[in-house]
Amino acid sequence: MLYVIYAEDVADSLEKRQSVRATHIARLQLLRDQGRLLTAGAMPSIDSHDPGAAGFSGSTIIAEFDSLEGAQAWADADPFVAAGVYKTVSVKPYRKTF
């Protein structure tokens, strides 16, 4: 089943994001290589593809997992969580219509 992982950043998270971004991306690449990643991306804090110093307000990931518990465990192990990038993370089942 698909699950959406929606995370909101703490204030001024850009430096923390950059410090572990490579590890975060590697985990997403593994999901993609396994054919389990529908989409993933950061949400710019301003209306710009490259927000520069304004940074990001959060992230959204939609991926396939065996269960809600599995999706939650994957989200909990994200390097952004360990680095303190996210202030909240929610994981919910997702049904793709289009």
Coordinates of C-alpha atoms in Angstrom, one line a residue, residues 2-75:
L2 CA 1.1 3.6 -0.5
Y3 CA 1.7 5.9 2.4
V4 CA 2.2 9.7 2.5
I5 CA 4.9 10.9 4.8
Y6 CA 4.4 14.6 5.5
A7 CA 7.0 16.4 7.6
E8 CA 7.2 20.0 8.7
D9 CA 10.6 21.6 9.4
V10 CA 11.7 23.5 12.5
A11 CA 12.6 27.1 11.9
D12 CA 15.9 27.8 10.2
S13 CA 16.4 24.2 9.2
L14 CA 18.5 24.8 6.1
E15 CA 21.9 24.1 7.7
K16 CA 20.6 20.9 9.4
R17 CA 19.1 19.8 6.1
Q18 CA 22.3 20.3 4.2
S19 CA 24.4 18.4 6.7
V20 CA 22.5 15.1 6.2
R21 CA 20.9 15.6 2.7
A22 CA 23.2 13.1 1.0
T23 CA 22.1 10.3 3.4
H24 CA 18.5 11.3 3.1
I25 CA 18.6 11.2 -0.7
A26 CA 20.4 7.8 -0.6
R27 CA 17.5 6.3 1.3
L28 CA 15.0 7.7 -1.2
Q29 CA 17.1 6.4 -4.1
L30 CA 16.9 2.9 -2.6
L31 CA 13.1 3.1 -2.5
R32 CA 13.1 4.3 -6.1
D33 CA 15.5 1.5 -7.2
Q34 CA 13.0 -0.9 -5.6
G35 CA 10.1 0.6 -7.5
R36 CA 8.4 1.7 -4.3
L37 CA 8.8 5.5 -4.5
L38 CA 5.9 7.4 -6.2
T39 CA 7.2 10.9 -5.4
A40 CA 9.4 12.8 -2.9
G41 CA 10.4 16.4 -2.5
A42 CA 11.0 19.4 -0.3
M43 CA 8.6 22.3 0.1
P44 CA 10.3 25.6 -0.5
S45 CA 9.5 28.3 2.2
I46 CA 9.0 30.8 -0.6
D47 CA 7.4 30.6 -4.0
S48 CA 10.6 29.6 -5.8
H49 CA 12.1 26.4 -7.1
D50 CA 15.4 27.4 -5.5
P51 CA 14.5 29.3 -2.2
G52 CA 18.2 29.9 -1.4
A53 CA 18.6 31.1 2.2
A54 CA 14.8 31.0 2.8
G55 CA 15.1 27.3 2.9
F56 CA 12.3 24.8 3.1
S57 CA 9.2 24.4 5.2
G58 CA 9.0 20.6 5.0
S59 CA 8.9 17.5 2.9
T60 CA 6.5 15.1 1.3
I61 CA 7.2 11.5 0.4
I62 CA 4.7 9.0 -1.1
A63 CA 6.0 5.5 -1.2
E64 CA 4.9 1.9 -0.9
F65 CA 5.4 -0.1 2.3
D66 CA 4.0 -3.4 3.6
S67 CA 2.1 -1.7 6.5
L68 CA 1.5 1.6 8.3
E69 CA 4.0 0.4 11.0
G70 CA 6.6 -0.2 8.3
A71 CA 6.1 3.2 6.8
Q72 CA 6.3 4.8 10.3
A73 CA 9.5 2.9 11.1
W74 CA 11.0 4.1 7.9
A75 CA 10.0 7.7 8.5

